[in-house]
Structure formats: C-alpha cells, structure tokens
Amino acid sequence: MASSSSIKKRRLEKEIQTYAIVVDLPCFRCLENNHKCVVMDSSKRLKCAECVKQGKPCVGLTWESLDRTRERLRREIDEHEDELAEVMAKLMRKKKILRQADERAKRKAECLAAEMEADGELDAPVDCPAADATVGLSPAVWSTLGQIDDFLGFNSSWVAPEPVAGGPSSSRPTDFAPG
C-alpha cells in the first residue's frame, strides 16, 4: 500500500498535468532528463509535475530561484578556484624542491666520481656491454646533417666519408675529410 505522501504527490502531479502549461525555460531536472516542464497555470508557487512526482525541489523556474542558484554556483566556483590555487601552489613548491634535490644529487654524484677517480677506483675495467656499442649512421644521414648545418648557417667544411667495406666500423665515420 502506498504511503499518504506518495498518494498526495501523484494527485498533485495529475492536477498539474490537467491544468498545465508548458514552460519555455524548463527547470534543471526537466532540462537534464529532456522532459517537458509543465506547471499549473494559476499556481503562485511554481513547481513542475516532474519535480512533484520525484518529491524534489523544482529549481530554475522563478527569478528568485534562478538568482539563488546562480549565486550558489558562483560561490562554489570561487571556493573550487581557491582550492585549485592552493593545490597548484603546493604542487609548484614540491616540483621546485624536487628539482633542487635532483641538482644536489647530481652535484653529489659528480663529487663522488671525482673522489673515486682521485683514489684510482674508476681506473678498474668495467664490464659494460653498452661501452662497446657503436652508433652507425649511413652516408645519407651524414649528408642530411650537413644540410642541417648549412640551413642553420654553420660553415660545413667536411663531407660525409665514404663507407669502408667490411667491419662494424664501416657504417660510422671516424675521420672527417676537409672539404
């Protein structure tokens, strides 16, 4: 059995539908749900049938309601913008601290390397496969690099070397022949 509240809501909705006029500017709920916003023609308290049916406040039909809604939304936006500014300030501060920590770590690593080199600890051979890797560029790429230099206005006094047949060093230039 339905509660007396729901019976009253259905009755009022039916009456609004019976004596209804369709509003040109729908309330927010009707606008969001793509419903026709209908109100009772002679009602002083404008409330549409959909809002009555759902038992929700009908927002957006009167000037007062629109003004209150706009003011509330402006306040909320201002609060959110203030929160965002605070979060952005914290983020920028933390990024600055991280950059400073990275710089300190880099300087500390350079000092450690200098200290190890002074102690002769860096002279020991290191088993590093990347140290043996070579980067090979084709003559076409080398000529493109020369064109880039010409475009940038650098005086290019070398020409791309001819590849030497055989061996892994054939794809990378080692000596540059002046122009």
mmCIF file of C-alpha atoms in Angstrom:
data_model
loop_
_atom_site.group_PDB
_atom_site.id
_atom_site.type_symbol
_atom_site.label_atom_id
_atom_site.label_comp_id
_atom_site.label_asym_id
_atom_site.label_seq_id
_atom_site.Cartn_x
_atom_site.Cartn_y
_atom_site.Cartn_z
ATOM 1 C CA MET A 1 0.000 0.000 0.000
ATOM 2 C CA ALA A 2 1.347 3.394 -0.977
ATOM 3 C CA SER A 3 2.068 5.986 1.692
ATOM 4 C CA SER A 4 -0.132 9.026 2.000
ATOM 5 C CA SER A 5 2.814 11.184 0.899
ATOM 6 C CA SER A 6 3.220 9.339 -2.394
ATOM 7 C CA ILE A 7 -0.549 9.414 -2.966
ATOM 8 C CA LYS A 8 -0.516 13.200 -2.478
ATOM 9 C CA LYS A 9 2.439 13.585 -4.853
ATOM 10 C CA ARG A 10 0.693 11.565 -7.578
ATOM 11 C CA ARG A 11 -2.533 13.529 -7.081
ATOM 12 C CA LEU A 12 -0.736 16.895 -7.336
ATOM 13 C CA GLU A 13 1.203 15.709 -10.397
ATOM 14 C CA LYS A 14 -2.088 14.675 -12.045
ATOM 15 C CA GLU A 15 -3.635 18.072 -11.287
ATOM 16 C CA ILE A 16 -0.605 19.897 -12.644
ATOM 17 C CA GLN A 17 -0.790 17.787 -15.822
ATOM 18 C CA THR A 18 -4.517 18.552 -16.114
ATOM 19 C CA TYR A 19 -4.182 22.341 -15.760
ATOM 20 C CA ALA A 20 -0.716 22.563 -17.189
ATOM 21 C CA ILE A 21 1.128 24.968 -19.336
ATOM 22 C CA VAL A 22 4.479 24.060 -20.847
ATOM 23 C CA VAL A 23 7.182 26.393 -19.592
ATOM 24 C CA ASP A 24 9.528 27.988 -22.149
ATOM 25 C CA LEU A 25 12.555 27.656 -19.858
ATOM 26 C CA PRO A 26 12.439 24.249 -18.140
ATOM 27 C CA CYS A 27 13.703 23.621 -14.635
ATOM 28 C CA PHE A 28 17.096 21.965 -14.227
ATOM 29 C CA ARG A 29 15.669 18.461 -13.671
ATOM 30 C CA CYS A 30 13.450 18.571 -16.773
ATOM 31 C CA LEU A 31 16.289 20.056 -18.797
ATOM 32 C CA GLU A 32 18.721 17.305 -17.719
ATOM 33 C CA ASN A 33 16.197 14.489 -18.300
ATOM 34 C CA ASN A 34 14.817 16.006 -21.509
ATOM 35 C CA HIS A 35 11.234 16.143 -20.159
ATOM 36 C CA LYS A 36 8.547 18.694 -20.881
ATOM 37 C CA CYS A 37 8.446 21.054 -17.929
ATOM 38 C CA VAL A 38 4.761 21.619 -17.130
ATOM 39 C CA VAL A 39 3.377 23.748 -14.310
ATOM 40 C CA MET A 40 -0.093 24.671 -13.103
ATOM 41 C CA ASP A 41 -1.258 27.866 -14.793
ATOM 42 C CA SER A 42 -2.631 29.580 -11.702
ATOM 43 C CA SER A 43 -0.022 28.452 -9.207
ATOM 44 C CA LYS A 44 1.867 31.083 -7.232
ATOM 45 C CA ARG A 45 4.487 28.527 -6.194
ATOM 46 C CA LEU A 46 5.801 27.272 -9.471
ATOM 47 C CA LYS A 47 6.655 23.596 -9.236
ATOM 48 C CA CYS A 48 6.588 21.348 -12.243
ATOM 49 C CA ALA A 49 4.895 17.947 -12.434
ATOM 50 C CA GLU A 50 8.197 16.048 -12.783
ATOM 51 C CA CYS A 51 9.668 17.571 -9.608
ATOM 52 C CA VAL A 52 6.418 16.951 -7.697
ATOM 53 C CA LYS A 53 6.410 13.323 -8.915
ATOM 54 C CA GLN A 54 10.002 12.805 -7.695
ATOM 55 C CA GLY A 55 9.488 14.802 -4.490
ATOM 56 C CA LYS A 56 12.426 17.050 -5.353
ATOM 57 C CA PRO A 57 12.724 20.830 -5.228
ATOM 58 C CA CYS A 58 11.967 22.492 -8.534
ATOM 59 C CA VAL A 59 14.921 24.705 -9.294
ATOM 60 C CA GLY A 60 15.121 27.230 -12.061
ATOM 61 C CA LEU A 61 11.532 28.314 -12.741
ATOM 62 C CA THR A 62 11.357 31.620 -10.861
ATOM 63 C CA TRP A 63 13.692 34.595 -10.966
ATOM 64 C CA GLU A 64 14.364 34.160 -7.264
ATOM 65 C CA SER A 65 15.208 30.518 -7.769
ATOM 66 C CA LEU A 66 17.452 31.341 -10.706
ATOM 67 C CA ASP A 67 19.207 34.077 -8.722
ATOM 68 C CA ARG A 68 19.753 31.764 -5.735
ATOM 69 C CA THR A 69 21.063 29.021 -7.995
ATOM 70 C CA ARG A 70 23.398 31.361 -9.846
ATOM 71 C CA GLU A 71 24.716 32.829 -6.591
ATOM 72 C CA ARG A 72 25.233 29.368 -5.077
ATOM 73 C CA LEU A 73 27.085 28.190 -8.181
ATOM 74 C CA ARG A 74 29.269 31.319 -8.220
ATOM 75 C CA ARG A 75 30.186 30.717 -4.560
ATOM 76 C CA GLU A 76 31.003 27.064 -5.265
ATOM 77 C CA ILE A 77 33.123 28.025 -8.286
ATOM 78 C CA ASP A 78 35.011 30.603 -6.214
ATOM 79 C CA GLU A 79 35.629 28.010 -3.490
ATOM 80 C CA HIS A 80 36.838 25.459 -6.049
ATOM 81 C CA GLU A 81 39.107 28.027 -7.695
ATOM 82 C CA ASP A 82 40.597 28.876 -4.288
ATOM 83 C CA GLU A 83 41.165 25.169 -3.586
ATOM 84 C CA LEU A 84 42.722 24.726 -7.016
ATOM 85 C CA ALA A 85 45.051 27.696 -6.486
ATOM 86 C CA GLU A 86 46.135 26.221 -3.147
ATOM 87 C CA VAL A 87 46.780 22.803 -4.690
ATOM 88 C CA MET A 88 48.677 24.356 -7.607
ATOM 89 C CA ALA A 89 50.850 26.351 -5.193
ATOM 90 C CA LYS A 90 51.662 23.161 -3.256
ATOM 91 C CA LEU A 91 52.412 21.317 -6.496
ATOM 92 C CA MET A 92 54.739 24.054 -7.736
ATOM 93 C CA ARG A 93 56.538 24.150 -4.373
ATOM 94 C CA LYS A 94 57.042 20.371 -4.406
ATOM 95 C CA LYS A 95 58.287 20.433 -8.011
ATOM 96 C CA LYS A 96 60.803 23.134 -7.070
ATOM 97 C CA ILE A 97 62.019 21.095 -4.100
ATOM 98 C CA LEU A 98 62.339 18.013 -6.331
ATOM 99 C CA ARG A 99 64.381 19.973 -8.902
ATOM 100 C CA GLN A 100 66.663 21.218 -6.124
ATOM 101 C CA ALA A 101 67.054 17.660 -4.761
ATOM 102 C CA ASP A 102 67.885 16.385 -8.263
ATOM 103 C CA GLU A 103 70.524 19.092 -8.661
ATOM 104 C CA ARG A 104 72.031 18.271 -5.261
ATOM 105 C CA ALA A 105 72.108 14.559 -6.168
ATOM 106 C CA LYS A 106 73.819 15.370 -9.471
ATOM 107 C CA ARG A 107 76.483 17.518 -7.746
ATOM 108 C CA LYS A 108 76.962 14.863 -5.081
ATOM 109 C CA ALA A 109 77.439 12.166 -7.768
ATOM 110 C CA GLU A 110 79.997 14.378 -9.539
ATOM 111 C CA CYS A 111 81.892 14.837 -6.258
ATOM 112 C CA LEU A 112 81.786 11.083 -5.623
ATOM 113 C CA ALA A 113 83.090 10.369 -9.131
ATOM 114 C CA ALA A 114 85.907 12.892 -8.681
ATOM 115 C CA GLU A 115 86.783 11.366 -5.319
ATOM 116 C CA MET A 116 86.760 7.831 -6.765
ATOM 117 C CA GLU A 117 88.899 8.963 -9.703
ATOM 118 C CA ALA A 118 91.390 10.600 -7.314
ATOM 119 C CA ASP A 119 91.564 7.359 -5.319
ATOM 120 C CA GLY A 120 92.090 5.368 -8.537
ATOM 121 C CA GLU A 121 88.868 3.417 -8.115
ATOM 122 C CA LEU A 122 87.494 4.412 -11.543
ATOM 123 C CA ASP A 123 90.542 3.086 -13.423
ATOM 124 C CA ALA A 124 89.431 -0.535 -12.999
ATOM 125 C CA PRO A 125 87.855 -2.030 -16.139
ATOM 126 C CA VAL A 126 84.115 -2.084 -16.008
ATOM 127 C CA ASP A 127 82.154 -4.876 -17.631
ATOM 128 C CA CYS A 128 79.642 -2.754 -19.509
ATOM 129 C CA PRO A 129 78.215 -4.044 -22.794
ATOM 130 C CA ALA A 130 76.996 -0.558 -23.702
ATOM 131 C CA ALA A 131 80.593 0.701 -23.742
ATOM 132 C CA ASP A 132 81.337 -1.474 -26.812
ATOM 133 C CA ALA A 133 78.223 -0.417 -28.700
ATOM 134 C CA THR A 134 78.748 1.799 -31.717
ATOM 135 C CA VAL A 135 76.317 4.115 -33.349
ATOM 136 C CA GLY A 136 76.346 3.795 -37.092
ATOM 137 C CA LEU A 137 74.918 6.387 -39.407
ATOM 138 C CA SER A 138 74.525 5.924 -43.110
ATOM 139 C CA PRO A 139 76.096 8.364 -45.605
ATOM 140 C CA ALA A 140 72.591 9.641 -46.362
ATOM 141 C CA VAL A 141 72.100 10.597 -42.707
ATOM 142 C CA TRP A 142 75.527 12.262 -42.566
ATOM 143 C CA SER A 143 74.718 14.274 -45.683
ATOM 144 C CA THR A 144 71.407 15.301 -44.122
ATOM 145 C CA LEU A 145 73.279 16.524 -41.061
ATOM 146 C CA GLY A 146 75.428 18.642 -43.356
ATOM 147 C CA GLN A 147 72.316 20.110 -44.937
ATOM 148 C CA ILE A 148 71.007 20.982 -41.497
ATOM 149 C CA ASP A 149 74.293 22.737 -40.726
ATOM 150 C CA ASP A 150 74.035 24.674 -43.997
ATOM 151 C CA PHE A 151 70.452 25.606 -43.189
ATOM 152 C CA LEU A 152 71.460 26.814 -39.728
ATOM 153 C CA GLY A 153 74.346 28.797 -41.173
ATOM 154 C CA PHE A 154 77.224 26.714 -39.834
ATOM 155 C CA ASN A 155 80.322 26.541 -42.016
ATOM 156 C CA SER A 156 80.433 22.942 -43.061
ATOM 157 C CA SER A 157 83.995 22.160 -44.093
ATOM 158 C CA TRP A 158 83.659 18.408 -44.160
ATOM 159 C CA VAL A 159 81.993 15.940 -46.454
ATOM 160 C CA ALA A 160 80.475 12.649 -45.448
ATOM 161 C CA PRO A 161 83.130 9.912 -45.631
ATOM 162 C CA GLU A 162 82.763 7.006 -47.958
ATOM 163 C CA PRO A 163 81.902 3.785 -46.159
ATOM 164 C CA VAL A 164 84.754 1.307 -45.916
ATOM 165 C CA ALA A 165 83.847 -2.203 -46.973
ATOM 166 C CA GLY A 166 83.775 -4.780 -44.184
ATOM 167 C CA GLY A 167 83.865 -4.499 -40.413
ATOM 168 C CA PRO A 168 81.495 -2.902 -37.934
ATOM 169 C CA SER A 169 83.187 0.466 -38.223
ATOM 170 C CA SER A 170 82.176 0.777 -41.869
ATOM 171 C CA SER A 171 78.851 2.370 -41.008
ATOM 172 C CA ARG A 172 80.233 5.072 -38.763
ATOM 173 C CA PRO A 173 82.591 7.840 -39.761
ATOM 174 C CA THR A 174 85.751 8.134 -37.728
ATOM 175 C CA ASP A 175 87.668 10.794 -39.625
ATOM 176 C CA PHE A 176 86.300 13.755 -41.437
ATOM 177 C CA ALA A 177 87.936 14.865 -44.623
ATOM 178 C CA PRO A 178 88.062 18.639 -45.046
ATOM 179 C CA GLY A 179 86.118 19.961 -47.897
#
